[in-house]
Coordinates of C-alpha atoms in Angstrom, one line a residue:
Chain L
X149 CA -16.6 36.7 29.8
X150 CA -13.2 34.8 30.3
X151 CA -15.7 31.4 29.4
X152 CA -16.4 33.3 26.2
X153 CA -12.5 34.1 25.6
X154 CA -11.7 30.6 25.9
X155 CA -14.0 29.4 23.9
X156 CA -13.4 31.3 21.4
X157 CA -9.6 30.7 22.1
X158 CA -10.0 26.5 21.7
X159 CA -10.2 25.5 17.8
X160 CA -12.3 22.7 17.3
X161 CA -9.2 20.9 15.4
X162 CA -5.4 21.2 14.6
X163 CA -4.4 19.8 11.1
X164 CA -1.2 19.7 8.9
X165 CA -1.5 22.3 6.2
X166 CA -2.8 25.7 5.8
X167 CA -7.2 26.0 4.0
X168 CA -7.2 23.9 1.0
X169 CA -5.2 21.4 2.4
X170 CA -6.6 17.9 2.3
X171 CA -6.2 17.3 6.1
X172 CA -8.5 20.5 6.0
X173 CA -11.2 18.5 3.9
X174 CA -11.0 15.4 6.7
X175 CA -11.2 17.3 9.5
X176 CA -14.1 18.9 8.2
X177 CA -15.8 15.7 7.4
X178 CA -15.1 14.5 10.8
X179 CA -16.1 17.8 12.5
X180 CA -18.6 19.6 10.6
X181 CA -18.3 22.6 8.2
X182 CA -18.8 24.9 10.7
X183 CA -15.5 23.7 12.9
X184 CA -13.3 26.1 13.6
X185 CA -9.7 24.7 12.3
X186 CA -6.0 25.5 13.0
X187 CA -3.5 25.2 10.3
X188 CA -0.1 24.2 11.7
X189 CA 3.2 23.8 10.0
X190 CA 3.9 20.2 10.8
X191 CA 2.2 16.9 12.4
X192 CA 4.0 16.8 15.7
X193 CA 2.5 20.7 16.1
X194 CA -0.9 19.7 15.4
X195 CA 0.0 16.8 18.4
X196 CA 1.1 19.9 20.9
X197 CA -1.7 22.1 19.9
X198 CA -4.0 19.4 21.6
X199 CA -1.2 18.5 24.2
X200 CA -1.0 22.6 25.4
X201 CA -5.0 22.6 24.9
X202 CA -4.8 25.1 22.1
X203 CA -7.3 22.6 19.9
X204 CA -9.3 20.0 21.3
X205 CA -8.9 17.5 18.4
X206 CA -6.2 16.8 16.0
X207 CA -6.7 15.4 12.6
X208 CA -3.6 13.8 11.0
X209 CA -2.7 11.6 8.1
X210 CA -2.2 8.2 8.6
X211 CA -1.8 6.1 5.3
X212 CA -2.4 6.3 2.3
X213 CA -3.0 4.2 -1.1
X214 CA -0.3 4.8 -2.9
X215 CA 2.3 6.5 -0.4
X216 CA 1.5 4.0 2.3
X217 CA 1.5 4.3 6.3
X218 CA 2.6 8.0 7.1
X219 CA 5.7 6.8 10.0
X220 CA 5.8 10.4 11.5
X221 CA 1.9 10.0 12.7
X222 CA 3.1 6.3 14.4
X223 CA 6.1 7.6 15.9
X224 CA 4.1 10.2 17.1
X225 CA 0.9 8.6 18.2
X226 CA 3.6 6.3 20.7
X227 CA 5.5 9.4 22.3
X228 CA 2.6 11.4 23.0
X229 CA -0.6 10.6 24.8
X230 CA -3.2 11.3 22.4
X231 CA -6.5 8.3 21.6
X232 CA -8.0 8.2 18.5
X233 CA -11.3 8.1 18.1
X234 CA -12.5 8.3 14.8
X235 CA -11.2 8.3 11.4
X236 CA -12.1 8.8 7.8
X237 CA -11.2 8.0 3.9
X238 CA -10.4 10.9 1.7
X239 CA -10.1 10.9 -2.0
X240 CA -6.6 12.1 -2.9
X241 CA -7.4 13.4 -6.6
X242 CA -4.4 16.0 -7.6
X243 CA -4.4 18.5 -10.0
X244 CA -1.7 20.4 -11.9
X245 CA -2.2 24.5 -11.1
X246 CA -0.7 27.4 -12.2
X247 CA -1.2 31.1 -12.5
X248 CA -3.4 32.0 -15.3
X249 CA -2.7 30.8 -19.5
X250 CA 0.7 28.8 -18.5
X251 CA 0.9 26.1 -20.5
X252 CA 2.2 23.0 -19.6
X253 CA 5.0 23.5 -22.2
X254 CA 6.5 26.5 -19.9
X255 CA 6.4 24.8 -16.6
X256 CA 9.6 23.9 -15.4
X257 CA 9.3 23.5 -11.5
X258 CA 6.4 22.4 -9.5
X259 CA 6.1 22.8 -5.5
X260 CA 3.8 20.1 -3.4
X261 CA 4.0 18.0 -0.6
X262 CA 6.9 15.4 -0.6
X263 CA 4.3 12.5 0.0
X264 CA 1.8 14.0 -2.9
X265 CA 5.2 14.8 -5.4
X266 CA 5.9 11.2 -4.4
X267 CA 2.2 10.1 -5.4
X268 CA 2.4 11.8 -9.0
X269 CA 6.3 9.8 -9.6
X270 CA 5.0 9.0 -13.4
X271 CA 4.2 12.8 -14.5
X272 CA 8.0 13.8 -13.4
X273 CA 9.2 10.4 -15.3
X274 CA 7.3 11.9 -18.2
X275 CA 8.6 15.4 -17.7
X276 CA 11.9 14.9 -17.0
X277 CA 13.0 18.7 -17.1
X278 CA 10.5 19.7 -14.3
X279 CA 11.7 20.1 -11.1
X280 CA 10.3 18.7 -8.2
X281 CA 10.2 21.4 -5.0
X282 CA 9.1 20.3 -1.9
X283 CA 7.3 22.4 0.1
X284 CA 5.3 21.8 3.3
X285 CA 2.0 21.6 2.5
X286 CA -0.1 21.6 -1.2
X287 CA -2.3 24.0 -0.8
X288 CA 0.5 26.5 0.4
X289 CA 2.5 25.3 -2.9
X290 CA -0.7 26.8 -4.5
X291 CA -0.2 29.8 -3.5
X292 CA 3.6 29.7 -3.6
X293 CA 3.1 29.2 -7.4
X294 CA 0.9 32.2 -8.3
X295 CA 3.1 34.7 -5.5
X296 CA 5.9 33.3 -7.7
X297 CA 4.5 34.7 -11.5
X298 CA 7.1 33.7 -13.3
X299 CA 5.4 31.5 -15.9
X300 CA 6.9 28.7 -15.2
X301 CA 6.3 27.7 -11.5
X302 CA 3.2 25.5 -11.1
X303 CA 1.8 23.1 -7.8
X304 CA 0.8 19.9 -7.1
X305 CA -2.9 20.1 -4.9
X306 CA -6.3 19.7 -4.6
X307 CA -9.2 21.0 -7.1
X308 CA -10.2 22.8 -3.8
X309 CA -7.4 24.2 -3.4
X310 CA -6.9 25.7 -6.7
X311 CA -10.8 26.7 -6.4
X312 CA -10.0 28.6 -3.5
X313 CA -7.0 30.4 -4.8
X314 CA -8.1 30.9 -7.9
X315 CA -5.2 29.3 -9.5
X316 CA -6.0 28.2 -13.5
X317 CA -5.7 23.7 -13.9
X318 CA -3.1 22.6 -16.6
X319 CA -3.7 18.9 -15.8
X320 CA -6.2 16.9 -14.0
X321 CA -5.4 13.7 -12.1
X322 CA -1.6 14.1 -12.2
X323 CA -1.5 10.8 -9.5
X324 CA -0.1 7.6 -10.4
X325 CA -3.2 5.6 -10.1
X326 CA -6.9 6.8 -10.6
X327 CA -7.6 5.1 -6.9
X328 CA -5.5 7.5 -4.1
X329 CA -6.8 7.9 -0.6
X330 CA -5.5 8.8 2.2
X331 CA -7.1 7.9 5.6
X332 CA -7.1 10.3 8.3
X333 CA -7.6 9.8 12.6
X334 CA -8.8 12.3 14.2
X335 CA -7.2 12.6 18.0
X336 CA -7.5 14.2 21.4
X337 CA -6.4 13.7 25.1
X338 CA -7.1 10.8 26.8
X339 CA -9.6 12.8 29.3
X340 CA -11.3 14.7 26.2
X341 CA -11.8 11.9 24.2
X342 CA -15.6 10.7 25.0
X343 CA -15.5 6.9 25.1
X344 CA -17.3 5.2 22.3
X345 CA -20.0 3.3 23.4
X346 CA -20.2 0.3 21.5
X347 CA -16.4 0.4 19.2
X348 CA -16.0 -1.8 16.7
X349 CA -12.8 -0.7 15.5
X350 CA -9.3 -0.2 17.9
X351 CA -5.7 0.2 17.5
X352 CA -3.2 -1.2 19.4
X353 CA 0.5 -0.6 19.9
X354 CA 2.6 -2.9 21.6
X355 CA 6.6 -4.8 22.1
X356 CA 7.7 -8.3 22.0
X357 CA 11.1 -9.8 22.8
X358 CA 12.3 -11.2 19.9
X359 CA 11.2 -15.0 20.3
X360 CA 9.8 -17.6 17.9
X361 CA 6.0 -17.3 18.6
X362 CA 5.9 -14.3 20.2
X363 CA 3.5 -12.4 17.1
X364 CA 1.3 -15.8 17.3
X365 CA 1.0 -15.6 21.2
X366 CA 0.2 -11.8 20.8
X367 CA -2.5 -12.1 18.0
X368 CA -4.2 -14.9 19.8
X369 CA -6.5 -13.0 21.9
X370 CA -7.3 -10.7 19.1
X371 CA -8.7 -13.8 17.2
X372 CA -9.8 -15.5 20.2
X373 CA -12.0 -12.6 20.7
X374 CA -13.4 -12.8 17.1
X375 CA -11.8 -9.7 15.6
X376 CA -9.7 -9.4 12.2
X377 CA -6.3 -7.9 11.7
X378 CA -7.4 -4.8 8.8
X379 CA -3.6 -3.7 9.5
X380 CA -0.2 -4.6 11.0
X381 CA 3.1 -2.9 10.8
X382 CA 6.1 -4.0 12.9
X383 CA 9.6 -3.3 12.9
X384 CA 12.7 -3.4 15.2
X385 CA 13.3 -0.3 17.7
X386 CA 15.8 2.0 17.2
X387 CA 18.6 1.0 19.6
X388 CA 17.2 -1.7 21.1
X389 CA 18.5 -4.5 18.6
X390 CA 16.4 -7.4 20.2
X391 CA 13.1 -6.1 20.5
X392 CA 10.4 -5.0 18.2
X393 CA 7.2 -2.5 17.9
X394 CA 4.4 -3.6 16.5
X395 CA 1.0 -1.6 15.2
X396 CA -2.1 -3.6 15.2
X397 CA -5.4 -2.7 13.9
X398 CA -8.2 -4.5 14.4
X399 CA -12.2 -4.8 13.6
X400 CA -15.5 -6.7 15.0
X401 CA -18.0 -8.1 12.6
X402 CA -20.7 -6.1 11.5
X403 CA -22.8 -5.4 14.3
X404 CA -20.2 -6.8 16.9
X405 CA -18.3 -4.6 19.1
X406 CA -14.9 -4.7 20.9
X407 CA -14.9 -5.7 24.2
X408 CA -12.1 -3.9 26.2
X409 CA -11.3 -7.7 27.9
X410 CA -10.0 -8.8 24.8
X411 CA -6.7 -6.0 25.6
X412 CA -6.2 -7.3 28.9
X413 CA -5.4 -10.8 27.2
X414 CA -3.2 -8.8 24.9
X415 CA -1.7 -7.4 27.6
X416 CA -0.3 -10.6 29.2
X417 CA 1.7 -11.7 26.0
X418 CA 2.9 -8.4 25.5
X419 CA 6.1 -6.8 27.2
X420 CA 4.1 -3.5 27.0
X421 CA 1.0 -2.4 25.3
X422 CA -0.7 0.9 24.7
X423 CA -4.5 1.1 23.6
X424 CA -4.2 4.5 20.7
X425 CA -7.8 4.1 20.9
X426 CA -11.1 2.0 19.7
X427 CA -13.6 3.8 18.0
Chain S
X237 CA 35.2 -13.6 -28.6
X238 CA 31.1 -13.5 -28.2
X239 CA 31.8 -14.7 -24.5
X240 CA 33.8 -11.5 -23.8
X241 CA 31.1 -9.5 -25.3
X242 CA 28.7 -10.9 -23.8
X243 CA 31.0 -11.0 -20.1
X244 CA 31.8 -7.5 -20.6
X245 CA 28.1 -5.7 -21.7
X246 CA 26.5 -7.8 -18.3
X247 CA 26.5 -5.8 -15.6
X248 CA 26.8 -7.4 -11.8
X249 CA 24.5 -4.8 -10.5
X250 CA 21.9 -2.2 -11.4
X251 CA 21.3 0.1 -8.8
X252 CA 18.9 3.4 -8.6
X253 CA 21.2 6.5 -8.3
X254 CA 24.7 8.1 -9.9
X255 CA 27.6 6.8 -8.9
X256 CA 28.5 8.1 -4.7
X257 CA 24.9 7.1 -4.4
X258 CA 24.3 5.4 -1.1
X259 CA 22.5 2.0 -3.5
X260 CA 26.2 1.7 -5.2
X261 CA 27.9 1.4 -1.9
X262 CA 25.2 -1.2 -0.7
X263 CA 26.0 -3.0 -4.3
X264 CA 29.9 -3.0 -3.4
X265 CA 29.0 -4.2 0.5
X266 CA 27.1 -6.6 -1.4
X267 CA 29.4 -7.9 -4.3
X268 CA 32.4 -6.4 -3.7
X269 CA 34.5 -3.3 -4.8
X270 CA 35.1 -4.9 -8.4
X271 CA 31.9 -5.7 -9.4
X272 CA 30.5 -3.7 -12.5
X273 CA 27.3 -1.6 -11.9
X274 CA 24.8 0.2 -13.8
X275 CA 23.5 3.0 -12.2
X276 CA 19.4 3.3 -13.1
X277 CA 17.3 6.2 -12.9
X278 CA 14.5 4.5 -10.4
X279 CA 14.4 1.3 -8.9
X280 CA 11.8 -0.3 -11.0
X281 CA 14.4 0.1 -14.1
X282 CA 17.1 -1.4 -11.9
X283 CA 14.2 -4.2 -11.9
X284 CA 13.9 -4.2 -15.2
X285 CA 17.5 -4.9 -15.8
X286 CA 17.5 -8.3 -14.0
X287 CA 14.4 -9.0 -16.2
X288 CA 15.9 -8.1 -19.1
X289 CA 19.3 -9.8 -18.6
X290 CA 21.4 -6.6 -18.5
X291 CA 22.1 -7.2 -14.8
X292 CA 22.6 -10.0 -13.4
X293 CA 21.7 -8.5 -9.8
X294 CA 19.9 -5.5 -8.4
X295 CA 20.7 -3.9 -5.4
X296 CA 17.7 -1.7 -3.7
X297 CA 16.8 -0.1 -0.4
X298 CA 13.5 -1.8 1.3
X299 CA 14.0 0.7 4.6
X300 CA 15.3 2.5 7.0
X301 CA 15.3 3.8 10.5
X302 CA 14.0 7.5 9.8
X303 CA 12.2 6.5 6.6
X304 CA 10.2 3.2 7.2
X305 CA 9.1 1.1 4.4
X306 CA 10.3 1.5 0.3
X307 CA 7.0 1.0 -0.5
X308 CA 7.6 1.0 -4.0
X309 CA 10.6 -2.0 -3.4
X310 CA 8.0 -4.1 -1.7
X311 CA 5.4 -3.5 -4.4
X312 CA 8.4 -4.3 -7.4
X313 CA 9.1 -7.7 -5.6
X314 CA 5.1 -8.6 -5.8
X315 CA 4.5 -7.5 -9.3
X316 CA 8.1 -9.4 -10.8
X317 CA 9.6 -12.2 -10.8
X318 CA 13.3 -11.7 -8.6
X319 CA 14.2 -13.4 -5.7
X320 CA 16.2 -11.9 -2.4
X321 CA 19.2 -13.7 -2.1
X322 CA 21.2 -11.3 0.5
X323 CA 20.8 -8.2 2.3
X324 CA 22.9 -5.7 4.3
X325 CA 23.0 -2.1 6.4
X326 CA 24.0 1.1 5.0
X327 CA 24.9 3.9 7.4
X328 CA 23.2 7.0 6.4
X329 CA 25.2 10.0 7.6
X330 CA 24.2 12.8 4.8
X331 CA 26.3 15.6 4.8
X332 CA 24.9 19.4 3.4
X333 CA 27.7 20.0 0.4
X334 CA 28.4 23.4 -2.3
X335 CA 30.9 24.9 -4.8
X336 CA 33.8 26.0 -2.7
X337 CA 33.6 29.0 -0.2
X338 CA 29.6 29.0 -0.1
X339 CA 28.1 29.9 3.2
X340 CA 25.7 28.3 5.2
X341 CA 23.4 31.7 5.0
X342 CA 24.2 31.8 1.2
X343 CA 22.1 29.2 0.7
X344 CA 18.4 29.4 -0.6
X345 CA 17.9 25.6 -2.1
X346 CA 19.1 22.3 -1.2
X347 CA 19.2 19.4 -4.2
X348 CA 18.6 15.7 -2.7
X349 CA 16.6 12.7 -3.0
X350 CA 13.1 12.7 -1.2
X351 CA 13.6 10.2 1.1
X352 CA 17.0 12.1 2.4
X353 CA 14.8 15.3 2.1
X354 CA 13.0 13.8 4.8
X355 CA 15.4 12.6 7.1
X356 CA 16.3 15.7 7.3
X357 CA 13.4 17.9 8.3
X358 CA 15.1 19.0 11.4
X359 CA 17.3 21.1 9.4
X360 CA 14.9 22.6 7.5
X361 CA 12.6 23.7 9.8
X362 CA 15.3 25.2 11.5
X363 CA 16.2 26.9 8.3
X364 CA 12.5 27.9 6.9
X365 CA 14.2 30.1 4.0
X366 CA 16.1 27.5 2.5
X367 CA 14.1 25.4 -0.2
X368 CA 13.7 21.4 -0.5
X369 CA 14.3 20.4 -4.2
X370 CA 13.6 16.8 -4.9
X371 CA 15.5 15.0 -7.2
X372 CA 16.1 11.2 -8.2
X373 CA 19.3 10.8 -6.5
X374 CA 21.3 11.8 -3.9
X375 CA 24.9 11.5 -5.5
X376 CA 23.4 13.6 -8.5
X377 CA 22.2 16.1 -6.4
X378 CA 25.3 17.5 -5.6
X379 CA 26.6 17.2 -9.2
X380 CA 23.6 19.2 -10.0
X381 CA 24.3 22.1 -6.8
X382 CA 28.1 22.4 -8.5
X383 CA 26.6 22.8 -12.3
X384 CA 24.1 25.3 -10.5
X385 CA 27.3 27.6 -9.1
X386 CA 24.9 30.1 -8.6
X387 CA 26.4 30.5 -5.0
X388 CA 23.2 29.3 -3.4
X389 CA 22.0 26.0 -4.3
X390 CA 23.5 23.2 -2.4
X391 CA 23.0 19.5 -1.8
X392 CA 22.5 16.8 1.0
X393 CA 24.2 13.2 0.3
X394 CA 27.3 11.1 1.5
X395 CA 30.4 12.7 2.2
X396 CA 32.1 9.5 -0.2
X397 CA 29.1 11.6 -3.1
X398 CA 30.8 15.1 -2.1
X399 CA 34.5 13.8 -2.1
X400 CA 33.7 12.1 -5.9
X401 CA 32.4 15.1 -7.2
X402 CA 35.2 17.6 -5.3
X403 CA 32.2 19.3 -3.5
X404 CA 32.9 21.1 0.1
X405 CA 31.1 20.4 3.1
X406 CA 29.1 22.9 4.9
X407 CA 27.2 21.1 7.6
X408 CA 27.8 17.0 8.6
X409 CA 25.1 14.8 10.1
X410 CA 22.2 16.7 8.8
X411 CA 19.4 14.0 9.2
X412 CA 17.1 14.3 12.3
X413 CA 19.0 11.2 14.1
X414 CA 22.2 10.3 14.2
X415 CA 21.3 6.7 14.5
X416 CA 20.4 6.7 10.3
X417 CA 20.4 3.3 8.7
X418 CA 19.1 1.9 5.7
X419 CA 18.7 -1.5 4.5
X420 CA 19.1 -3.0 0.8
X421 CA 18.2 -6.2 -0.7
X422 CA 20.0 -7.7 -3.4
X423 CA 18.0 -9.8 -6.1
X424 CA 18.5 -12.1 -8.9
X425 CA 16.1 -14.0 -11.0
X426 CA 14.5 -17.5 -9.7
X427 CA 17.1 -19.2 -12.1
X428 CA 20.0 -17.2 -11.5
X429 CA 19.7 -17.4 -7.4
X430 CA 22.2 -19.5 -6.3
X431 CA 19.9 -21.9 -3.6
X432 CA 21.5 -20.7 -0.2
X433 CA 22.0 -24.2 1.2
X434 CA 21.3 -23.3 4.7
X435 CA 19.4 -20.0 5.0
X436 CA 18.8 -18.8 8.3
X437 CA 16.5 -15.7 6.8
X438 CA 13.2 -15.8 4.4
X439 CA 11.2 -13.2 3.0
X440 CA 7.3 -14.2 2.2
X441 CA 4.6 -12.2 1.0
X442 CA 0.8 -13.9 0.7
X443 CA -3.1 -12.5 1.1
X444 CA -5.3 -13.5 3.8
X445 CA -9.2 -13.3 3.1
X446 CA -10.6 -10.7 6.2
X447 CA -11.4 -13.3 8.8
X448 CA -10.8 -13.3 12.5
X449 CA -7.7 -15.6 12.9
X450 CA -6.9 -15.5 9.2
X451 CA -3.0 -13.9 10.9
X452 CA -2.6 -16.3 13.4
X453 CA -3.5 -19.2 11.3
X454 CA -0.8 -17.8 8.8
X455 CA 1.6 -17.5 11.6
X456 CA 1.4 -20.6 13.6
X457 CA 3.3 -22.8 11.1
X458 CA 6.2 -20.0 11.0
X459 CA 6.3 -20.3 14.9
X460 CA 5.9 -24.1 14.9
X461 CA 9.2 -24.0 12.8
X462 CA 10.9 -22.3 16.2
X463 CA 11.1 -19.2 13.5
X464 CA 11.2 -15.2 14.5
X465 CA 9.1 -12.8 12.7
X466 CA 11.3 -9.7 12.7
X467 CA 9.5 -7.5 10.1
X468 CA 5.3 -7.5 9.1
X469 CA 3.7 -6.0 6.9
X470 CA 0.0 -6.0 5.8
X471 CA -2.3 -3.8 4.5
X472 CA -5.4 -4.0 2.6
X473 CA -5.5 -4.0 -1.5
X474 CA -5.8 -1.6 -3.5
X475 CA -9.3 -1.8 -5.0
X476 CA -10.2 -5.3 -3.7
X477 CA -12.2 -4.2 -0.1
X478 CA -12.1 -7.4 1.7
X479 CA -9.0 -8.7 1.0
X480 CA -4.9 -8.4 2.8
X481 CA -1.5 -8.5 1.6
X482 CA 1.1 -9.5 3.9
X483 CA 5.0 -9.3 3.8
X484 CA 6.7 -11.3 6.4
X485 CA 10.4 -11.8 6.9
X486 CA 11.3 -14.1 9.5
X487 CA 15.1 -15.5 10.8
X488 CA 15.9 -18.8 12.3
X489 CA 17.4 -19.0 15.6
X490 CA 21.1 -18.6 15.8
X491 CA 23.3 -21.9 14.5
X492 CA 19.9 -22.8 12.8
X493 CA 17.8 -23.3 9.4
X494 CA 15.1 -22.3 7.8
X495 CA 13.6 -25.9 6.3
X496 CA 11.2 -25.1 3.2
X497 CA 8.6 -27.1 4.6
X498 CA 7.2 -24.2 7.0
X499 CA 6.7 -22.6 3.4
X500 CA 4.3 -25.7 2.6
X501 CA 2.8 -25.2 6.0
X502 CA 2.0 -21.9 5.4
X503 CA 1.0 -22.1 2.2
X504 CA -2.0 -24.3 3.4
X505 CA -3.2 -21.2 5.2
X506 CA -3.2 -18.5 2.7
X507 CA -5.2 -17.5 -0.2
X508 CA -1.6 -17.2 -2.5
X509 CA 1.9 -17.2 -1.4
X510 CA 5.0 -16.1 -2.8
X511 CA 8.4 -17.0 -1.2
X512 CA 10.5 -13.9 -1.8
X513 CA 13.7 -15.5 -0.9
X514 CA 15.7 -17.4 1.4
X515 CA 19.0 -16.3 2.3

């Protein structure tokens, strides 16, 4: 029986949010319909849900189109021992939602996400007597905004979200720019996470002393082993005034695969280096 | 008399925020305590200004330790036509401000930019009941929690924003670390740039078709110029699958130069480059 109680103890994946949320819609396409989810308050929790074994996969945000790379999930990702193994595109499409017959005209705050408020800049430019409220999650601002029945309180969130709380849509692609995704990485421990055969995508995390050539030397062996850079983010380290952090992501050619060899030349020109994953 | 008219409606500076706004401060670091600034609603009209010839400078943030990347700075500087010609550090040590005599456990919703919103979400996960409210600047933020005088709205910005506007401090150090720093650029247009005659920093920004080696062939000539890369950037483009946009700033060691003919160097191995500034 105790098997049973764990089992039914462990969700399948932790996610920022509460249902409706659009890490809810990735980790589903990365888990199946039928996984059973935990919401959590914030990213780092989602992290210590896996950490304490209360979830056996995260799913967490990691950039997007128009909001760009989500810092939190990096930070993150290097203080806590997590591997990524998969990850997926989702289309960020926002809608404007409020309690039944408000009309735009009466709206005068909306709640959202900071990073989805900050994706929809133009519709508070255009409406400069609405408020912005950030709240922590969109689909929660949903249902914020209809608890609140005021008339003039709307949210910021998904079509499925507003679907499922059967909130009415004032406005339909409130974002910026017509093209918004966000990609998602789904995580777990390093001993949970079943090594991928034949990866042909990894992500690498590493320092350098700050000397001329030090990025070329580093990035060498990535090209040597015939893989492209799809992303790189680097910056200096807190504290440390002389050295700097780099994020590399890289990918094989269609069909190829990355050969773990390939790290241990990274490794040499490094002054550390953490494999998040290859997938 | 059309010189004085002309002398007194041209601004030094434009800058995003009310004055006590961290930007101004940056501006006077930048151009000193006399110079005349126009305060700007968001940083692409501060941009505009330049353009336009109602500034002669702009003065914006392009990131910070808690925040990362302005992604919309970095986006502004590809899209027109201003050159960096300086820099500098801001310490960012917000401080939680109200009317007079308000308790902390008065308060219900705290006014402040959303990047300062999220430098501080220590405090309010530690305080679930209080309420984020975004708005477009920090310093008019707490002008807005003293209009309010509702007894429960307050605001998070500089304590030089609060002492301005005669606002009293409830909390100090709200963000998450007390190590809070964020860096601004100042800009001019390609005519009005005074050359630098011996830079020792350059911004770049310039695409790479997704080939292995396409990064280190763009670095090499910046490390064959004995050049440090102390901040990358790259990502891929909006709506165009297959190819990368790079950012790049690098520094010379110190005593030396940055000699424009690594620009030359590296323009050979791009698909477009745009020198951003030397400085």
């Amino acid at each position: 029986m105790q098997n049973v109680d764990l089992y039914t103890s462990l969700a399948d994946a932790a996610y920022q949010g509460t249902p409706g949320a659009y890490s809810e819609e990735a980790a589903q396409q990365l888990l199946g319909e039928a996984a059973r989810l935990m919401p959590c308050a914030t990213i780092e929790q989602a992290f210590d849900a896996v950490i304490d074994g209360r979830a056996s996969h995260a799913v967490v945000p990691v950039d997007g189109a128009l909001s760009g790379t989500v810092a939190e999930t990096y930070d993150l990702l290097l203080s806590h021992d997590l591997r990524i193994s998969g990850e997926t595109m989702i289309n960020i499409d926002h809608v404007l939602v409020a309690p039944a017959a408000t009309p735009l005209a009466a709206v005068r705050r909306v709640l959202s996400h900071p990073i989805a408020l900050s994706q929809c800049a133009e519709f508070f430019r255009a409406h400069p007597k609405i408020e912005a409220v950030s709240v922590f999650d969109t689909a929660a601002a949903v249902r914020m905004a209809l608890d609140a029945g005021d008339g003039s309180t709307a949210a910021i969130a998904s079509r499925r979200a507003a679907a499922l709380h059967g909130a009415s849509i004032i406005s339909e692609h409130v974002q910026d720019h017509p093209e918004n995704w966000t990609r998602f990485l789904v995580l777990s421990t390093p001993s949970q996470a079943a090594a991928v055969e034949r990866p042909r995508k990894a992500v690498v995390a590493f320092g350098l002393r700050h000397e001329a050539g030090a990025l070329v030397r580093a990035l060498e062996p990535i090209a040597a082993a015939g893989l492209s850079i799809t992303k790189i983010e680097g910056r200096p380290i807190r504290g440390r005034p002389f050295e700097y952090r780099f994020v590399v992501e890289m990918v094989a050619p269609e069909g190829g695969v990355i050969d773990a060899s390939a790290f241990d030349a990274l490794r040499g020109a490094t002054s550390w280096l953490k494999v998040l994953g290859a997938f």
